[in-house]
Each structure stands twice: as C-alpha cells, then as structure tokens.
Tab-separated table of C-alpha atoms and ligand atoms in Angstrom:
chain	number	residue	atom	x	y	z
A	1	UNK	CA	0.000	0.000	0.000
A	2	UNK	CA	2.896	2.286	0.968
A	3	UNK	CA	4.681	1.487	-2.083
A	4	UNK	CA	1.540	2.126	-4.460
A	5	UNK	CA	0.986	5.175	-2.880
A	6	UNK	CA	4.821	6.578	-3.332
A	7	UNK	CA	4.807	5.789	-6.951
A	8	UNK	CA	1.135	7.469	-7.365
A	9	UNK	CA	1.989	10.728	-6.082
A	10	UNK	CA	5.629	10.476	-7.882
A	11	UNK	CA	4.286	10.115	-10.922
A	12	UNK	CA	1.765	12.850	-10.786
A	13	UNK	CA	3.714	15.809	-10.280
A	14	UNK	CA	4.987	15.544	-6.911
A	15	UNK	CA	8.086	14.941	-8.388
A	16	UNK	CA	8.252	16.232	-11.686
A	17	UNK	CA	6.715	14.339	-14.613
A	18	UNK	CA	10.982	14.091	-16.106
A	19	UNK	CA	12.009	12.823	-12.547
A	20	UNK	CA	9.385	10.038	-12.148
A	21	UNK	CA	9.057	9.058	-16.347
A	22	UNK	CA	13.032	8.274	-15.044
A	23	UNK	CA	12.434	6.816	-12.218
A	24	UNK	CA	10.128	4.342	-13.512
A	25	UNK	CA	11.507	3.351	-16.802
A	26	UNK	CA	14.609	5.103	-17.426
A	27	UNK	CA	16.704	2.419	-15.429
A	28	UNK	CA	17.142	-0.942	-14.877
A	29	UNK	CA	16.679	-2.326	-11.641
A	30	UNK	CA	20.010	-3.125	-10.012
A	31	UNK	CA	19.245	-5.373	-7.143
A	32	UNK	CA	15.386	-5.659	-5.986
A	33	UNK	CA	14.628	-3.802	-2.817
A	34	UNK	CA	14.519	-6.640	-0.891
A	35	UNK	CA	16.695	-9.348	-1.427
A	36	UNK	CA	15.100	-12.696	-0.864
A	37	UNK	CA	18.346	-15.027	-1.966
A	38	UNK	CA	20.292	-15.447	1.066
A	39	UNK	CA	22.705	-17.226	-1.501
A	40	UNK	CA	22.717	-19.835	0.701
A	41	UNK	CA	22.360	-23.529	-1.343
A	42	UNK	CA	19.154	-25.667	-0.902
A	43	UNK	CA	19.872	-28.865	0.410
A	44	UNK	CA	17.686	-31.122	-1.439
A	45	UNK	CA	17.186	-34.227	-0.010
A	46	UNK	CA	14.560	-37.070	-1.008
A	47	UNK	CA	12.709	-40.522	0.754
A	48	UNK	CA	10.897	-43.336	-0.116
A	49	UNK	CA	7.186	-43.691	1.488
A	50	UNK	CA	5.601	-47.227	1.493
A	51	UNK	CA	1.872	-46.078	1.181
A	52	UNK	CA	-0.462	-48.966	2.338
A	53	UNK	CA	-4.206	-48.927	0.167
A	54	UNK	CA	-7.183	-48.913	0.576
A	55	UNK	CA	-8.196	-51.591	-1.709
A	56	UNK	CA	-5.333	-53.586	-3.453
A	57	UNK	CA	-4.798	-52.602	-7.494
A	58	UNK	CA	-4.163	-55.055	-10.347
A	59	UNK	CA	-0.302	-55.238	-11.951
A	60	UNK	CA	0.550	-57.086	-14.215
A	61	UNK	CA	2.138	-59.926	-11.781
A	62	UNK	CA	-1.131	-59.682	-9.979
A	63	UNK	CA	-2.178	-57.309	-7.187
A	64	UNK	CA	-0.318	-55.185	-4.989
A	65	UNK	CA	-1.916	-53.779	-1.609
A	66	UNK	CA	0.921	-50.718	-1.235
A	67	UNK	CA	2.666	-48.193	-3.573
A	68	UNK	CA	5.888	-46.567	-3.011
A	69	UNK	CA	6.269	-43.125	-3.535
A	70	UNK	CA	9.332	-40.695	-3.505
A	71	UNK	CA	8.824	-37.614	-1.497
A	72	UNK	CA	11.660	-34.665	-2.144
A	73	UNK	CA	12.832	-32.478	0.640
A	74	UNK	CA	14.010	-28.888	-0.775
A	75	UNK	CA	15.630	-27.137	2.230
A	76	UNK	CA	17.019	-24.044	2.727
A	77	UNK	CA	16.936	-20.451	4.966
A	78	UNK	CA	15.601	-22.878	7.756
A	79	UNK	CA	12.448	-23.501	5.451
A	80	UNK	CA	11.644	-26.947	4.283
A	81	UNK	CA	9.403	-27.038	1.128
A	82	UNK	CA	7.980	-30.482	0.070
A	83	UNK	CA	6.984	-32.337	-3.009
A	84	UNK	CA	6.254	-36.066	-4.244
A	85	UNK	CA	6.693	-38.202	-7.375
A	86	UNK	CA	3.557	-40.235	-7.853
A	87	UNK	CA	4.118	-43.205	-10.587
A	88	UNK	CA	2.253	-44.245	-13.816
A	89	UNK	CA	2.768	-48.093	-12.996
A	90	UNK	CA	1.475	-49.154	-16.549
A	91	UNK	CA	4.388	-46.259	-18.321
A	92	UNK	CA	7.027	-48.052	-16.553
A	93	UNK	CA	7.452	-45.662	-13.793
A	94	UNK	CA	8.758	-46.767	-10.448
A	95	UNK	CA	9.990	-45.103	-6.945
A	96	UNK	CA	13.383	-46.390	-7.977
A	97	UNK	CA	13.617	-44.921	-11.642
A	98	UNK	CA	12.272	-41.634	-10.050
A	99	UNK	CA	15.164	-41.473	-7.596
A	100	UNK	CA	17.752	-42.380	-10.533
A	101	UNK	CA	15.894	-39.431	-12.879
A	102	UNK	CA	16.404	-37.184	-9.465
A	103	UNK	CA	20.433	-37.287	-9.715
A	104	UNK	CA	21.175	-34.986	-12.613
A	105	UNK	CA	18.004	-32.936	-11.674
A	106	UNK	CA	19.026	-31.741	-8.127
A	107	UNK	CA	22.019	-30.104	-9.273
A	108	UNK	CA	19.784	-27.493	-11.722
A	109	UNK	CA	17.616	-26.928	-8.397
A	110	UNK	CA	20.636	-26.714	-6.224
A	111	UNK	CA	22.477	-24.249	-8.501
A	112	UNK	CA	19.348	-22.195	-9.591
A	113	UNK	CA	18.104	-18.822	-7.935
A	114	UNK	CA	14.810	-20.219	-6.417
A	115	UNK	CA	13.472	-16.749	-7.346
A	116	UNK	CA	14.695	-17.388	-11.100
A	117	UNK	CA	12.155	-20.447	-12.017
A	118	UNK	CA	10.483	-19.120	-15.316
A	119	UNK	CA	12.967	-21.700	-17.057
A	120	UNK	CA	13.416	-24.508	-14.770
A	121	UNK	CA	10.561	-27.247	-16.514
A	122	UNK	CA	12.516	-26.739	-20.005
A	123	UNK	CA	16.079	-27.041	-18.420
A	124	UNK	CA	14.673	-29.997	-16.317
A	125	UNK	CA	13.117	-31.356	-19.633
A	126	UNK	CA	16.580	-31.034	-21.710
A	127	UNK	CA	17.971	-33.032	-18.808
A	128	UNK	CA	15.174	-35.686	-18.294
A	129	UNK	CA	12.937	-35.850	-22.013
A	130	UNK	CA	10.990	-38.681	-20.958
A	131	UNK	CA	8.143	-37.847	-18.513
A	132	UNK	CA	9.000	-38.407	-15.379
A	133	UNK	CA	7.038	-37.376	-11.994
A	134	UNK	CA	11.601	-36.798	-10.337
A	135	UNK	CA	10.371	-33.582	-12.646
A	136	UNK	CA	7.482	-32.713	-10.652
A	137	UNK	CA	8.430	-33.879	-7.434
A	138	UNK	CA	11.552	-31.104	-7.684
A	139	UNK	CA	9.384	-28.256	-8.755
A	140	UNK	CA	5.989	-29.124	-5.901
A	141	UNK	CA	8.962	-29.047	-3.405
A	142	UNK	CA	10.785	-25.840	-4.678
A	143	UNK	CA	6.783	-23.942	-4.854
A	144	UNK	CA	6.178	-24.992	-1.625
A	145	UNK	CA	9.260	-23.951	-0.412
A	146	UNK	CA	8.653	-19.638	-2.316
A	147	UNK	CA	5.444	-19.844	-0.519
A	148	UNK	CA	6.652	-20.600	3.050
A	149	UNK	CA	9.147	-17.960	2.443
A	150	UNK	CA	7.016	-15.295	1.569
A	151	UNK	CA	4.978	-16.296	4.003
A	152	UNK	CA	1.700	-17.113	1.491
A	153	UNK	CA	-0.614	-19.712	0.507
A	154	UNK	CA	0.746	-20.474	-3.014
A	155	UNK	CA	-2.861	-20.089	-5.067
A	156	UNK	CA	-2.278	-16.229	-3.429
A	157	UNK	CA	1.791	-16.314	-5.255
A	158	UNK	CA	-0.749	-17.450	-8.176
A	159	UNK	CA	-3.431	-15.090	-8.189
A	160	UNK	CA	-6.308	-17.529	-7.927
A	161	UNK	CA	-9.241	-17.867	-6.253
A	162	UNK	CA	-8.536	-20.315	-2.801
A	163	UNK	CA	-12.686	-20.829	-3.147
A	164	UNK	CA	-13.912	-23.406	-5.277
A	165	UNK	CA	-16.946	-25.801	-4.905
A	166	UNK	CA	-16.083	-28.073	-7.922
A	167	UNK	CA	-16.560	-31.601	-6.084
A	168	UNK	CA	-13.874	-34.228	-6.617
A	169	UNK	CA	-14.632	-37.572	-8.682
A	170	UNK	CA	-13.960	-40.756	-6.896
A	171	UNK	CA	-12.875	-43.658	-9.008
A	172	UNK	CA	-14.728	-46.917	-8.216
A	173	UNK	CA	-12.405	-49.938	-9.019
A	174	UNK	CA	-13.852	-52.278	-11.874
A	175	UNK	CA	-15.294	-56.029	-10.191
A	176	UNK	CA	-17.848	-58.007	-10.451
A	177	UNK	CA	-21.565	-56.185	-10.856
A	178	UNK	CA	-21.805	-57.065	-7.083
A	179	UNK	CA	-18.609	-55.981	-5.783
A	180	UNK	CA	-18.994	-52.701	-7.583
A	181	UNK	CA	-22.302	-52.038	-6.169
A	182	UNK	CA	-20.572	-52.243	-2.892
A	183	UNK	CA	-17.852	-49.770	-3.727
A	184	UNK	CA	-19.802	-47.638	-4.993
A	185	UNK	CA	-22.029	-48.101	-0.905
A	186	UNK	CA	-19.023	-46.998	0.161
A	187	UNK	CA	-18.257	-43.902	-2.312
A	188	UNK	CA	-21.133	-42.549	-0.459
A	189	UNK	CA	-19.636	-39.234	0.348
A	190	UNK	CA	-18.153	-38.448	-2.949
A	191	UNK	CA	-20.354	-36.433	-5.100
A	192	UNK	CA	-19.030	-37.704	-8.596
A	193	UNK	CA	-17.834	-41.288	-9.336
A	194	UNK	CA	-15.444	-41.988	-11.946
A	195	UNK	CA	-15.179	-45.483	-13.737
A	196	UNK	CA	-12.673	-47.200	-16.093
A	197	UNK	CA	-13.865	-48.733	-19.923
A	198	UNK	CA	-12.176	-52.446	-19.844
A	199	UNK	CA	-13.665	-53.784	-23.039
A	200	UNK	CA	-15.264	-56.690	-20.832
A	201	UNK	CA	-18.683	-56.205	-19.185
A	202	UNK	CA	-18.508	-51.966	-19.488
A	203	UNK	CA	-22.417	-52.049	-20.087
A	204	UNK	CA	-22.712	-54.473	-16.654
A	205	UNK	CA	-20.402	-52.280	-14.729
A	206	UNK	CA	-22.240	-49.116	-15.444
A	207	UNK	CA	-25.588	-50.538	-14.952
A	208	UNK	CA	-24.170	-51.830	-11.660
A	209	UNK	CA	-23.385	-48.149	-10.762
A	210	UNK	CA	-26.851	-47.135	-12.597
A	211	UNK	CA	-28.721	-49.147	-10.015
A	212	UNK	CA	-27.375	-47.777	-6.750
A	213	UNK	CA	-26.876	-44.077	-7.812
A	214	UNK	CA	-27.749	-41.045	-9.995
A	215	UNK	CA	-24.368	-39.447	-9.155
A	216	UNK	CA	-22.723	-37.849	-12.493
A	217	UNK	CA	-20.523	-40.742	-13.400
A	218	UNK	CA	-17.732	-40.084	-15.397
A	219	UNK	CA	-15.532	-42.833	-17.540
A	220	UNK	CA	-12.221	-43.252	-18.683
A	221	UNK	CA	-11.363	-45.233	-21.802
A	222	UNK	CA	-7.522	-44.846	-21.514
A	223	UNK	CA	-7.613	-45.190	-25.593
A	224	UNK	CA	-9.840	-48.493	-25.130
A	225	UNK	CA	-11.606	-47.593	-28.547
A	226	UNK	CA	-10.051	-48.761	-32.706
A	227	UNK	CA	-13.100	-47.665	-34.020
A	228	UNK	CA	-14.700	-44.305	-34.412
A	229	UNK	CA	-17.939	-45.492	-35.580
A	230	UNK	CA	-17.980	-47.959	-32.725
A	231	UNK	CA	-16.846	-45.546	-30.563
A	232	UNK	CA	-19.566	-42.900	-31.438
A	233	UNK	CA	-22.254	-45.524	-30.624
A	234	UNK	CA	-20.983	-46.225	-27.303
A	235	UNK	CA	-20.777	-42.996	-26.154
A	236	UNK	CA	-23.994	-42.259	-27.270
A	237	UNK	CA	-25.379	-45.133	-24.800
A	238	UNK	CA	-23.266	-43.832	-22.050
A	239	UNK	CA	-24.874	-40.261	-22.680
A	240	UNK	CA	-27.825	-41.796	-21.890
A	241	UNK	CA	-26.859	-43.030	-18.978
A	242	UNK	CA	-25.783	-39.702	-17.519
A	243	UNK	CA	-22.529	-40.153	-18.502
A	244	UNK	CA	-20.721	-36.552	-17.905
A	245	UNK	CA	-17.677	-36.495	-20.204
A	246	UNK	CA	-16.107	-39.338	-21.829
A	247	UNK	CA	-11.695	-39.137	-21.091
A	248	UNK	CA	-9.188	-40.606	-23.696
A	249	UNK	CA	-11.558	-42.567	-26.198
A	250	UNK	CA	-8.999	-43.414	-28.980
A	251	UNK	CA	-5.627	-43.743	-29.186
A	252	UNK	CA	-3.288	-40.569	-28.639
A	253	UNK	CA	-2.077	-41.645	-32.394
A	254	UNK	CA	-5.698	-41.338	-33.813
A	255	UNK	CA	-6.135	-37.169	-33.571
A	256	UNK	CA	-7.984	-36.941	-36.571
A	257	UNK	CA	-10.701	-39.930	-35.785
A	258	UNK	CA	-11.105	-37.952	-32.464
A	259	UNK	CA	-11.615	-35.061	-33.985
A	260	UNK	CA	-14.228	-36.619	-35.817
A	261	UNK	CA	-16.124	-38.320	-32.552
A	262	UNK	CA	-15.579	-34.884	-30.904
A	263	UNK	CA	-17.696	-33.190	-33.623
A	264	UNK	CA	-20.403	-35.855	-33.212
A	265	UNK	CA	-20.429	-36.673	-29.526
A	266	UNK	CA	-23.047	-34.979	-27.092
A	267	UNK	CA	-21.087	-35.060	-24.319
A	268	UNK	CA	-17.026	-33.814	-24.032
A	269	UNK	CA	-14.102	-35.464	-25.014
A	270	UNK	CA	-11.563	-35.074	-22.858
A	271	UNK	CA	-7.807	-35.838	-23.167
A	272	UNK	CA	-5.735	-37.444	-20.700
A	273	UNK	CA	-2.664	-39.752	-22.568
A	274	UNK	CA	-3.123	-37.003	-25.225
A	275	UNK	CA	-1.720	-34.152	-23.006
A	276	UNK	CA	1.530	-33.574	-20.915
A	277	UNK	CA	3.047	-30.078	-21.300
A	278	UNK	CA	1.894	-26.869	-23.454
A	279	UNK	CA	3.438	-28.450	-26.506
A	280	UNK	CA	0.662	-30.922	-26.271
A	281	UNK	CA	-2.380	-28.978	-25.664
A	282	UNK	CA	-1.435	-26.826	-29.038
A	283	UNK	CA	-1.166	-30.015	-31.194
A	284	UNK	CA	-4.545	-31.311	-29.999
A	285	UNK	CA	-6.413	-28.485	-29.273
A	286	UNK	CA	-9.034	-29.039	-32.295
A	287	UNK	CA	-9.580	-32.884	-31.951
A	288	UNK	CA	-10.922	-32.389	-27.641
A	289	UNK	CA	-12.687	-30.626	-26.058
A	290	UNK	CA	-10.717	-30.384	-22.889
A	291	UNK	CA	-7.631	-31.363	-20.878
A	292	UNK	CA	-7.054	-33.616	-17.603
A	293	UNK	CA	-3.978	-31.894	-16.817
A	294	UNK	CA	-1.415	-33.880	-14.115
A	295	UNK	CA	1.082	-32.572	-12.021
A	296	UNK	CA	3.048	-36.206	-12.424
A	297	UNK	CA	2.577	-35.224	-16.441
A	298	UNK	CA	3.098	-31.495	-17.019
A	299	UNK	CA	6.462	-32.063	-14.212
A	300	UNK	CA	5.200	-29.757	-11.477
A	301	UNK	CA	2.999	-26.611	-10.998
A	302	UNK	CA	4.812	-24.050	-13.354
A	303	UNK	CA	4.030	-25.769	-16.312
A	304	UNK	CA	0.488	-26.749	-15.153
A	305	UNK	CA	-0.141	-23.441	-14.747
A	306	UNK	CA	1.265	-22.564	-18.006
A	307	UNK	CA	-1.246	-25.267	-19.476
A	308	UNK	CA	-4.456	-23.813	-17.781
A	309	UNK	CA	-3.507	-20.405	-19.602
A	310	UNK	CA	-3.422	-21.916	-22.730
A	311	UNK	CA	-5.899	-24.044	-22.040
A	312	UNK	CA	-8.361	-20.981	-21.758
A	313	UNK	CA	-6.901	-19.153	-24.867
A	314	UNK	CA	-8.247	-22.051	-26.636
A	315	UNK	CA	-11.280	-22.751	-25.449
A	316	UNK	CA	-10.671	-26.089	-23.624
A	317	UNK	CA	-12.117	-27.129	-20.604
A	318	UNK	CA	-9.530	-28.125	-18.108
A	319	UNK	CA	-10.128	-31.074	-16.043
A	320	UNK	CA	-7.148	-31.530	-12.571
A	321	UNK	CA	-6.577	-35.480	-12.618
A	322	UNK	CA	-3.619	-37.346	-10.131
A	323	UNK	CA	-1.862	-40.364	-9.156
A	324	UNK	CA	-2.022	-42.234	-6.298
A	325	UNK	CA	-0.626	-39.485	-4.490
A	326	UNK	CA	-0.033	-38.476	-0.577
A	327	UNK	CA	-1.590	-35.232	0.490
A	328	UNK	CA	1.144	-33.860	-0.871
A	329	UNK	CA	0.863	-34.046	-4.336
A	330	UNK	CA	-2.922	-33.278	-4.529
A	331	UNK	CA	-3.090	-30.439	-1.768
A	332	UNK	CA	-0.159	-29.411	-5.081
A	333	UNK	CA	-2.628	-29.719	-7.434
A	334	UNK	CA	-5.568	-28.422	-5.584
A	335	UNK	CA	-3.906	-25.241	-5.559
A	336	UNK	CA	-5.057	-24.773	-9.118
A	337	UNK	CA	-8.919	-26.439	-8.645
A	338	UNK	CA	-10.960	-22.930	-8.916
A	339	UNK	CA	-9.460	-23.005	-12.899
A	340	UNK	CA	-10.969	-26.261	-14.016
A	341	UNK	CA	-14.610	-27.111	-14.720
A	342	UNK	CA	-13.571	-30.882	-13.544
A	343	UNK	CA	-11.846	-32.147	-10.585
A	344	UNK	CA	-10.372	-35.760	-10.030
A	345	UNK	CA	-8.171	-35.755	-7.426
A	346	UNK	CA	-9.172	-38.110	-4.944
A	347	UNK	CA	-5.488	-40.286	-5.125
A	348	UNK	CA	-4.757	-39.496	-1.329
A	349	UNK	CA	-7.982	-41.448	-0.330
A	350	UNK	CA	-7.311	-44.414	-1.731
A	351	UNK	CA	-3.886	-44.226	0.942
A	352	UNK	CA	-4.435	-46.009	5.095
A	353	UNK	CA	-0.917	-44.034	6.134
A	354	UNK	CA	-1.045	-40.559	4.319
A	355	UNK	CA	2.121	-39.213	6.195
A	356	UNK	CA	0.635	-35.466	5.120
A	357	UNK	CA	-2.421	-33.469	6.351
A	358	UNK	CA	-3.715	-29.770	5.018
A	359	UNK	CA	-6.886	-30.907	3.220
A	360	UNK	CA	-10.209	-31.619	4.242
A	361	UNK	CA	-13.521	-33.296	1.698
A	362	UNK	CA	-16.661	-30.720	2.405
A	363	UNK	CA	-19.703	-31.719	0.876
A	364	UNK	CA	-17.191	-33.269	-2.097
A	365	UNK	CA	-14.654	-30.871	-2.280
A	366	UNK	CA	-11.388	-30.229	-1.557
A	367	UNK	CA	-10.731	-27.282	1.378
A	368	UNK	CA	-7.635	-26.110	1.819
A	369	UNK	CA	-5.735	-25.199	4.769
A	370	UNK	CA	-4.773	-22.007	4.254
A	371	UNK	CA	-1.087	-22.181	5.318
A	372	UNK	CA	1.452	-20.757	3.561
A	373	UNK	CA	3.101	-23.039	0.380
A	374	UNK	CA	1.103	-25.968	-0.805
A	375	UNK	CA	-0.386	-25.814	3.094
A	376	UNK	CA	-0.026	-29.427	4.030
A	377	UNK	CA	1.853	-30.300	7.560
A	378	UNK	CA	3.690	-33.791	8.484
A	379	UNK	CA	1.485	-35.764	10.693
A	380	UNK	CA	3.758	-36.416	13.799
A	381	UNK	CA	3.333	-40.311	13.811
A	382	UNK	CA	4.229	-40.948	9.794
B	401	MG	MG1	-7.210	-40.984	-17.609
C-alpha cells in the first residue's frame, strides 16, 4: 500500500513528470529492494514412502496392496518445502527410476536462484525428455518452499481464487456387478464417481453403478476404442446413462478420428494420454474438447499453470486429474482447482498411512488449509 501510494503521487507531479518518467523506466533495476536469496544452497534431499491402500490394485504380476512413492525435501533459509513423485505403474514408472531421474536434476535446483524459475521445466526437460514425476516432485517441493518464504498460501503467489466448490470424482475400481455395487455403498460421500472402460462387461459395470446411484458418473477409456464409428455408438449409450464427459476414447495416435467423434459426440471429449506439457495442448487443441492436466505429467505446478492459460486461450475445458498421491501431491494440485470445470483428485484417499495433512472433503470438495506453500503439515506419527 505504501509502495503504491509513493509511486502514485511520484508520478503525478509531486516529483516532476521528467524525474518520475526516469524513475520508472529510465533504469534498470540493479538489485530488488529486498533481497530474498540469502545465496545460501538448498539442500535437497529425497525418501521413499511405502503407502499402504485402501483396496489392493491389479499389476501385471497380480495385485499389490501398497505403492511406493518418492517424497523430495528442498531445504534451505531454515524452510523446508515439500513435493512427491507419484508413478504411472502401466508407463514403466517406479519409486526407484524416479530417484535415478532425481540425480542430474538436483544439481539445476541446487544451482538455480529459487526466485529465477520461469525456465526450470525446459532445463529440467533437456535433462530428463521422458516424462518423469523426479520432474514434478523437484518443482511441488521448490513452490512450496517460495510460498513458506514469503509467508503465502501459493494459489495467493498465483493469483487464484482459494474458493472453489467443484466436487472431486472418486474412481470406483472395476469387479464383479456385485462388488462394484458395494464400492460404490461406500463412495457414499463423494459427489461424482469416476469409472474405467475395460472392453469386458462396461455395459454391466455401469448398470451396476446405474442401479445404486444417480451421481454424475464419469468414464475413462484410456484409448480403449479402434473404431470411431464404434466408438460414437458407445458414447452415445453412455450419454444416456448420464454419462458426464467421456476421457481418452482413442488412441493418442488417432487425432484426426477424435476429432471426428468430438464433432459428433453430445457429451465432451476429454484428453488425458493425449496431453503432458503446453506443446501438447497446441497439437490437440481441435480434436478435444478439454484437458485432464497432471502434475506427475506437465512435471510440477509451473508448467500446469502454463497449461491452464493456454488451455483458456483455446477454449478447452480443463479437467485436474492425479496419481495415487499423498496429500502432498494433490493439496499441489488443488492449488489450481478454482481453474478447471472438472476435478479428479481423490489419489490421497485411496492411501491407510497418508504421512501429510492440510486438506479436508466438504460436501465433495477439496478445502484447503490455508497455510502458507502448498499448506499441508507432516502428521507427527508418519
Ligand atoms: Mg485418464
């Protein structure tokens, strides 16, 4: 306020028109008023979390009733900032391969400005191409940490709007019609259920659901679908169902047979495999009509936040999807939940020993706490 006020009455006479045009153009900025690199290094360290689950998932050796994830310390001016790798099982992604993609990263956070990270997801991308969540891990921890040093919440560093009543989705595991009618007894206090397309039994499984509920299901193909006109006919049943939006019909490959569903379908077409960074959401843009955008994707908040920008310039819905992920990683991505029309982040509730806390479900979505960073606090016992 004190600030604004000085450079009000400098520019309007006060001063002299000359003095002030000078003042505020005529010279570079030297060093910023206040200084906030100590120059002191981060110390970036990073762990290994066993998370126990809910319900046990299917791999391709059977099931498995835990996931590890790696969460990354970035420490530094006494502050601690925190982030997590979540992993894409079926891409080949493990805790391990994360912590070998996190050596040649943590030197570029170690030796960068925290202050200077406009250009940190392209130099972490020239180091790492392939997607890797080491990538977003780095940069949830190194957000965290510029909001608990300025003492903010980081949606306020961001400029958006902390209030947002767009529920969550909850994904109800595909079973047997009488196993998913209790899952989705037990969904009861999610507002939206989500549900995968195996190619076996889809009509059962959504009937299943159709008999218990009138929630706004939502279903996921993961690129389930060859054929458009196939594919066109199917979604027109699950229309009828009250099926929301339809995510990742086709194959990522097959943009122009999308395009052609997306044209003809009555309900959106949304892009999940499609989309990982900006470079992605121009390609596609035409052929969807929005984007599930992933922190564990995109590598981090910077560049998810670069995708909901473009994401608005051309005219695509954006929908906030996750991993299984601690509270961590969502309370990350729920910093960004008043800019999408859909929210799927319920990865931390599928997790018995969440070693994080800093969000709380109300009436379906996602509060946050309010604490400076991503918010979220180490429970003492984890
Ligand atoms: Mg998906």
């Amino acid at each position: 306020m004190v600030m604004k006020r000085r450079g009000f009455l400098a520019f309007f006479g006060v001063t002299g028109m000359g003095l002030a045009f000078r003042k505020t153009f005529g010279r570079m900025p030297e060093k910023a008023e206040k200084d906030l690199n100590t120059g002191e290094k981060p110390v970036i360290t990073y762990e290994k979390k066993r998370l126990e689950l809910f319900h046990p998932w299917t791999i391709t050796r059977g099931t498995a009733a835990y996931k590890e994830n790696v969460l990354v310390y970035y420490k530094k001016d006494g502050i601690t900032g925190v982030g997590e790798a979540g992993h894409m099982t079926a891409a080949g992604q493990n805790a391990d391969r994360t912590i070998r993609e996190l050596q040649p990263l943590i030197p570029l956070y170690r030796d960068t400005d925290p202050f200077l990270f406009y250009d940190l997801p392209e130099k972490a991308r020239e180091i790492v191409p392939v997607l890797s969540p080491a990538k977003a891990a780095l940069d949830i921890a190194l957000m965290d940490w510029i909001g608990k040093k300025l003492d903010i919440p980081l949606y306020q560093f961001l400029g958006i709007n902390p209030v947002s009543e767009v529920k969550t989705s909850f994904s109800i595991g595909r079973d047997k019609p009488e196993v998913m009618r209790q899952k989705v007894k037990e969904a009861a206090p999610y507002k939206i259920l989500k549900v995968k397309i195996t190619g076996r039994g889809d009509k059962e499984a959504i009937r299943a659901i159709r008999s218990m509920t009138d929630k706004p299901i939502r279903v996921d193909v993961n690129e389930g679908w060859k054929d458009k006109e196939k594919a066109i006919k199917e979604i027109e049943w699950l229309a009828a169902q009250g099926v929301e939006f339809v995510e990742q019909p086709m194959p990522v490959e097959m943009l122009e047979e999308t395009r052609w569903l997306k044209e003809r379908s009555p309900i959106p077409i949304v892009a999940d495999e499609a989309v990982n960074t900006s470079e992605d959401v121009l390609r596609i843009s035409d052929a969807y009509d929005g984007i599930n955008i992933k922190l564990m994707k995109s590598g981090g908040i910077i560049e998810a936040y670069r995708m909901t920008l473009l994401a608005r310039l051309l005219k695509l819905d954006i929908m906030l999807g996750c991993m299984i992920e601690t509270t961590v990683g969502i309370a990350a991505a729920v910093q960004l939940q008043a800019l999408a029309r859909w929210v799927d982040l319920d990865g931390n509730l599928l997790i018995k020993n969440d070693p994080y806390t800093g969000l709380t479900l109300r009436e379906g979505h996602w509060v946050m706490s309010g604490k400076p960073g991503i918010g979220v606090e180490r429970r003492s016992n984890k």
